[in-house]
Amino acid sequence: MVKDALMDFDEALERYEPVLGFEVHVELNTETKMFSAAANPAHERNHGAAPNTLVAPVDMGLPGSLPVVNEQAVRYSISLGLALGCEIAPSSRFARKNYFYPDLGKNYQISQYDEPIAFEGQVEVELEDGTRFEIPIERAHMEEDAGKLTHMGGATGRIQGAEYSLVDYNRAGVPLVEIVTKPIYGAERRAPELAAAYVRAIRDIVIGLGISEARMERGNLRCDANVSIRPRAAAGEPAAPLGTRTETKNVNSMRSVERAVRYEIQRQAAILAAGGTITQETRHWHEDTGRTSPGRPKSDADDYRYFPEPDLLPVAPSVELIQSLRAALPEPPAVRRRRLKESWGFADIDFQGVVNAGLLNEVEATVAAGAAPAAARKWWMSEISRVANAEGVDAASLVSPASVAALQQLVDAGTLTDKLARQVLEGVIAGEGTPQEVVDARGLAVVSDDGALIAAIDEALAAQPDVLAKIRDGKVQAAGAVIGAVMKAMRGQADAARVRELVLERAAQ
Amino acid sequence: MRHLGVLARIALSDEEVERLTGQLSVIVDNVAKVSEVATPDVPATSHPIPLENVFRSDVVGQMLTVEQVLQNAPDATEDRFKVTAILGEEQ
Amino acid sequence: MSESTTGDLTRLTAADLAARLAAGEVSSVEATRAHLDRIAAVDGDVHAFLHVSDHALDVAADIDRRRAAGEQLGALAGVPLAIKDVLVTTDMPSTSGSKILEGFISPYDATVVARSRAAGLVPLGKTNMDEFAMGSSTEYSAYGPTHNPWDLDRIPGGSGGGSAAAVAAFEAPLALGSDTGGSIRQPAHVTGTVGMKPTYGAVSRYGAIALASSLDQVGPVSRTVLDSALLHDVIGGHDPNDATSLEDAWPSFAAAAREGATGDVLKGLKVGVIRELPDTGFQPGVAASFRASLALLEAHGAEIVEISAPHFEYGVAAYYLILPAEASSNLAKFDSVRFGLRVDVPGGTVEDVMARSREVGFGDEVKRRIILGTYALSAGYYDAYYGSAQKVRTLIQRDFDDAFAQVDVIATPSAPTTAFRLGEKVDDPIQMYLNDVTTIPVNLAGVPGISIPSGLAEEDGLPVGIQFVAPARQDARLYRVGAALEALLVDDWGGPLLDRAPRLGGNL
Ligand SMILES: [Mg+2]
Ligand SMILES: [Zn+2]
């Protein structure tokens, strides 16, 4: 691969203004496919199905086969359109997008073209520091996914140099909604960050709606990022026309979206600064090298010969249907975040930390299970996140919000000290049961029998007469040494505050 | 004409290119003919019997077995269709 | 059963055969064997079949067993059926007349095939057709032409020449066809048989290898109107696998045909005749037969009304924009990846293999229409080409609406000429296209049309058909009117028209 020249990011932003655009494909998790009654591999239950086992005649373009639209996919698409703040078309229709490719059973994709089901919306996106952007949505349309190609021989998995390819039509016909933005201006140096935040916002929305598994690593959510840059206009001059854009495909994580946008800005800036021109093309993101490489240039081959799909009829949702789907929409993620932040009384930075860690749901559920918001946040953001990072897993997979709430209740009741509670949490994560069960099994409860404490204190004071003298002299802080010894003797299972009280009491006698 | 052959994925001999080029005029003549009456005020009819909202309920139905999927395959291996090297990128 | 009796079985109408099967006078095995024998005797000359079932007798035996066991069977149970090769079948190859699908076995049955099987019909084989139904003569079949039983040097019409010739040659009492611009009705016209194109959506297209999706319609082919009606009753009705399938509850078409045969339906019937159809374009014998039929209708109480259909003359042009466009897309699936012919290109990419396979696998006419359709849909042309043609559909529909405000049915000659000689027009596609001038507007508007034999042309002694057209969803009306005229004509002729066809095979 030829190594691209890159301009320093800050310099690129000084000289050029980036303009973004995104096409996000969302695989719906309906039971069946968009146009056939075959089970949908994008539904959790069918994940990992063996090749060519989820195929109906139309999915592989068998002669004589015909498509029939999945009603649930239409409802999901309308719901998504509404959640994106779009208008829902009173009538929309499908078209054929004609091109030959081995993963496309009919050699045309049934998609929506000039009459999408949803159009003209906006999505609120929040950056890490809480800054908000409105992303203008051009349209959201229904279409079908293509099958899956595996390239064999040559460099593993790469199309270049492969000797042959294998085709699996399980994914062919999976219902997709493609969300297309309008050009996005004003992101400036935060363009890469905004790109990731936009994809995250779409993911939050579809998860909130329950219409997609939304796992980027599985391709349930896929982002094509359009990037162009243009020279900054001098003061008082009109803005330059939009630059030539590239479309980077195949960006399968939010971090990659961010990196790919950053890379394209730097690459394009280097070309323009050297007097070159940008080629309008698709580019491919390479996760391993962190670079993009040129794909197909835009050309005559993009003559898709769209025409209305004659095998299908217009989709004309009734006003009542749209109203009922609108009424059933969950709270928009941005609104929900504002509501939670207010009710929890968190500082900006604390709240944003939870959001950025992707632990909003967990904290909310923990609070709902009875924990104080600050305590819930503390558990998830510190101890649980630490273990999750160490083990490379999702924090949410380690422990349930109910267990975290129960643990905090034991602390609140004085049954556990913070330190003991951390040990209990360890046990819960290790699968030893509920917090109470771990307390019982490990014998971790605080020793609240003053008699046992006093015995230990008297022993410690006797062993450290100098300390006793200091305390009696009024040097109360010297008590720490005795408290430490007592806590050690009690193997941590004592309330340090109570020990302190008792130490001062005994010393005074 | 060569471009049409590429779009339609049909290899065309020189003789075919020549013959077909001449016949494109048929299309042009037909267009001229329909343009006489296809004025902007006339709506297009894409379906002779107008219907809308024809849907299928989201219930899993019959699927093909892998054997059925592959039974006519010119070439297959590992339960998948086999094709020779692909040059172009995905769309 | 003696040779002579089994020979007779092929001459029976489907309705008569069904009655004898139901009465236990003959078995389905006997009827099926008679037709297989007939195929063996004459199909070498006619070439109506691309494939003859090797298990038709087993299917027939099963029907006989079920009947003997007292099972309630459908009206046509045990009657043999020929199936146009455009319809996919699980037990026989389905090629659509193309080399690119040679040997293709569908893993599923077309809905009309499944319904025919469920009704106890016995599939005899798959009939020849113009490749992918593109043609009006069956000469564009990759497997050689079918010959017209009336004159083996002449075309049987197309694209469904095989189905029409099979019933005309008494190789099958019934056949399934498909009609995109006249492919059921024009072959009926040139072979002296009956062919019905139902209302668009009345019969499922699921499993019919698509030519032009917005025009294609499957329908029955037979020797009598009643037989077509009986088969239509079996194959029609809503199919959830075809989104364009109508949910209407349909009346019994057989009942309509029986009612029509009494003749009463002609009294006060208003029959529209299109003013704009040029007299000059029609062969004299065709025009004469048409006028004679009108006179007969009038003599029995029908009223002939001149109507105007000013946009019909744009039909052919619109059709030849819509059809190639849709066909170019529908035929894209034949790419050598999942099924069909693959021609390897040493060192070639998959693109090369696809292009080469399609070059070798498709015939000239198919390639021609794909290229024309690709052009018509290509960048910038969509609105002017395909879009404008769709507007003509609206105008033709309006013409029909206006006409049907005044008349009950419209009558036209089914085609301008009798069967032409094989090879005569094969290099003149434009001339070939004009064959469909009266049938095409019917497909564009989605209304039903039927062709029934109206006599022989004086100048060449070849069959001529008359087409009746009814408003959308009024298919039953066509069976009523068609059966009424048929009864009068057969009465006039002193027997079915096909009795005058030359005997084939020499041994009958
Ligand atoms: Mg796209
Ligand atoms: Zn898309």
XYZ file of C-alpha atoms in Angstrom, chain C residues 93-278:
186
model
C -36.209 -28.904 -15.627
C -37.289 -25.299 -16.107
C -35.339 -23.472 -18.777
C -37.626 -20.716 -20.022
C -36.453 -21.769 -23.464
C -32.907 -20.622 -22.727
C -29.583 -22.346 -22.877
C -28.500 -20.387 -19.833
C -30.916 -22.446 -17.722
C -30.302 -25.815 -19.331
C -30.965 -28.532 -16.774
C -32.080 -26.128 -14.065
C -34.274 -27.796 -11.446
C -36.188 -25.426 -9.216
C -36.294 -26.257 -5.515
C -39.859 -24.965 -5.418
C -42.968 -25.169 -7.597
C -44.646 -22.155 -9.168
C -47.911 -21.428 -7.349
C -49.977 -22.335 -10.424
C -48.111 -25.634 -10.692
C -48.581 -26.375 -7.005
C -52.294 -25.599 -7.295
C -52.607 -27.778 -10.392
C -50.926 -30.656 -8.596
C -53.125 -30.157 -5.554
C -56.182 -30.266 -7.829
C -55.039 -33.614 -9.174
C -53.941 -32.529 -12.638
C -51.202 -34.672 -14.079
C -48.191 -32.736 -15.396
C -47.140 -34.239 -18.722
C -44.134 -32.094 -19.457
C -42.756 -28.649 -20.135
C -43.599 -26.819 -23.325
C -41.404 -24.904 -25.697
C -41.334 -21.135 -25.849
C -39.379 -18.202 -27.157
C -36.362 -17.742 -24.935
C -37.519 -15.982 -21.749
C -40.848 -15.420 -23.519
C -39.337 -12.875 -25.885
C -40.966 -13.465 -29.222
C -44.156 -14.153 -31.126
C -43.160 -17.300 -32.982
C -41.301 -19.684 -30.641
C -38.461 -19.468 -33.135
C -36.329 -17.789 -30.506
C -36.277 -20.909 -28.351
C -32.730 -22.091 -27.717
C -34.031 -25.618 -28.273
C -35.395 -25.197 -31.766
C -38.787 -23.991 -32.954
C -42.189 -25.511 -32.385
C -44.214 -26.225 -35.523
C -47.819 -25.259 -36.063
C -49.980 -28.419 -36.169
C -52.036 -26.808 -38.962
C -48.967 -26.500 -41.154
C -45.662 -27.754 -39.861
C -43.811 -25.144 -41.901
C -45.472 -22.370 -40.003
C -44.993 -20.795 -36.604
C -47.263 -21.730 -33.693
C -47.148 -18.175 -32.384
C -45.244 -17.144 -29.327
C -43.957 -16.944 -26.890
C -46.203 -19.788 -25.752
C -46.144 -21.653 -29.050
C -45.390 -24.923 -27.287
C -48.444 -24.816 -25.039
C -50.754 -23.792 -27.893
C -49.345 -26.395 -30.274
C -49.564 -29.098 -27.596
C -53.296 -28.601 -27.144
C -53.872 -28.046 -30.887
C -52.035 -31.291 -31.670
C -54.017 -33.193 -29.021
C -50.877 -33.854 -27.026
C -52.561 -32.348 -23.975
C -56.115 -31.193 -23.289
C -54.887 -28.296 -21.174
C -51.784 -26.205 -20.835
C -50.492 -23.364 -18.740
C -49.184 -20.277 -20.473
C -47.945 -16.819 -19.666
C -48.827 -13.629 -21.451
C -46.768 -10.433 -21.345
C -47.892 -8.861 -24.608
C -49.983 -11.607 -26.205
C -48.031 -14.796 -25.539
C -51.155 -16.783 -24.683
C -53.632 -15.146 -27.046
C -51.581 -14.817 -30.230
C -50.543 -18.510 -30.224
C -54.204 -19.398 -29.620
C -55.084 -17.296 -32.648
C -52.656 -19.039 -35.000
C -53.342 -22.572 -33.726
C -57.137 -22.499 -33.529
C -57.177 -22.822 -29.748
C -58.414 -20.852 -26.763
C -56.128 -18.730 -24.612
C -56.980 -16.462 -21.732
C -54.909 -13.697 -20.175
C -56.559 -12.969 -16.824
C -56.738 -9.606 -15.085
C -53.265 -8.622 -13.859
C -53.044 -10.073 -10.353
C -55.850 -12.608 -10.816
C -53.390 -15.480 -11.155
C -50.173 -15.700 -9.166
C -46.906 -14.911 -10.892
C -44.916 -16.671 -8.169
C -42.677 -19.159 -9.929
C -43.187 -17.690 -13.387
C -39.713 -16.735 -14.586
C -40.205 -13.019 -14.985
C -40.004 -11.234 -18.312
C -41.677 -7.903 -17.570
C -43.096 -7.985 -14.072
C -45.727 -5.304 -14.534
C -47.112 -7.016 -17.656
C -46.675 -10.764 -17.067
C -49.737 -12.804 -16.313
C -50.189 -16.570 -16.172
C -53.266 -18.110 -17.764
C -54.913 -21.198 -19.226
C -54.576 -22.631 -22.732
C -57.089 -25.165 -24.101
C -59.259 -26.152 -27.015
C -62.524 -24.875 -25.544
C -63.632 -21.914 -23.487
C -65.045 -24.155 -20.755
C -61.734 -25.979 -20.430
C -59.850 -22.726 -19.946
C -62.426 -21.680 -17.372
C -62.014 -24.962 -15.483
C -58.249 -24.542 -15.379
C -58.554 -20.874 -14.418
C -60.709 -21.952 -11.463
C -57.834 -24.167 -10.324
C -54.938 -21.738 -10.701
C -56.583 -18.402 -9.864
C -57.037 -16.538 -6.626
C -54.943 -14.749 -4.079
C -51.373 -15.849 -3.413
C -49.518 -14.223 -0.517
C -46.219 -14.956 -2.292
C -47.055 -12.453 -5.030
C -47.543 -8.924 -3.713
C -49.403 -7.916 -6.871
C -51.896 -10.757 -6.442
C -55.480 -9.553 -5.981
C -57.428 -10.549 -2.900
C -60.750 -10.573 -4.735
C -63.166 -13.445 -4.303
C -63.624 -14.754 -7.822
C -66.766 -16.349 -9.194
C -66.620 -19.793 -10.811
C -65.348 -19.264 -14.323
C -66.563 -22.711 -15.355
C -70.073 -21.728 -14.286
C -69.710 -18.552 -16.347
C -68.617 -20.551 -19.399
C -71.509 -22.991 -19.012
C -73.922 -20.121 -18.664
C -72.443 -18.489 -21.759
C -72.802 -21.634 -23.844
C -76.576 -21.316 -23.592
C -76.308 -18.208 -25.799
C -78.647 -16.033 -23.775
C -75.844 -13.781 -22.656
C -75.588 -12.222 -26.098
C -78.982 -10.547 -25.930
C -78.372 -6.853 -25.350
C -74.640 -7.352 -24.951
C -72.771 -4.273 -26.099
C -69.656 -5.198 -28.044
C -67.205 -2.403 -28.709
C -65.202 -2.259 -31.901
C -62.237 0.077 -31.977
C -62.534 2.772 -34.621
C -58.806 3.437 -34.800
C -57.660 -0.094 -35.622
C -56.440 0.217 -39.202
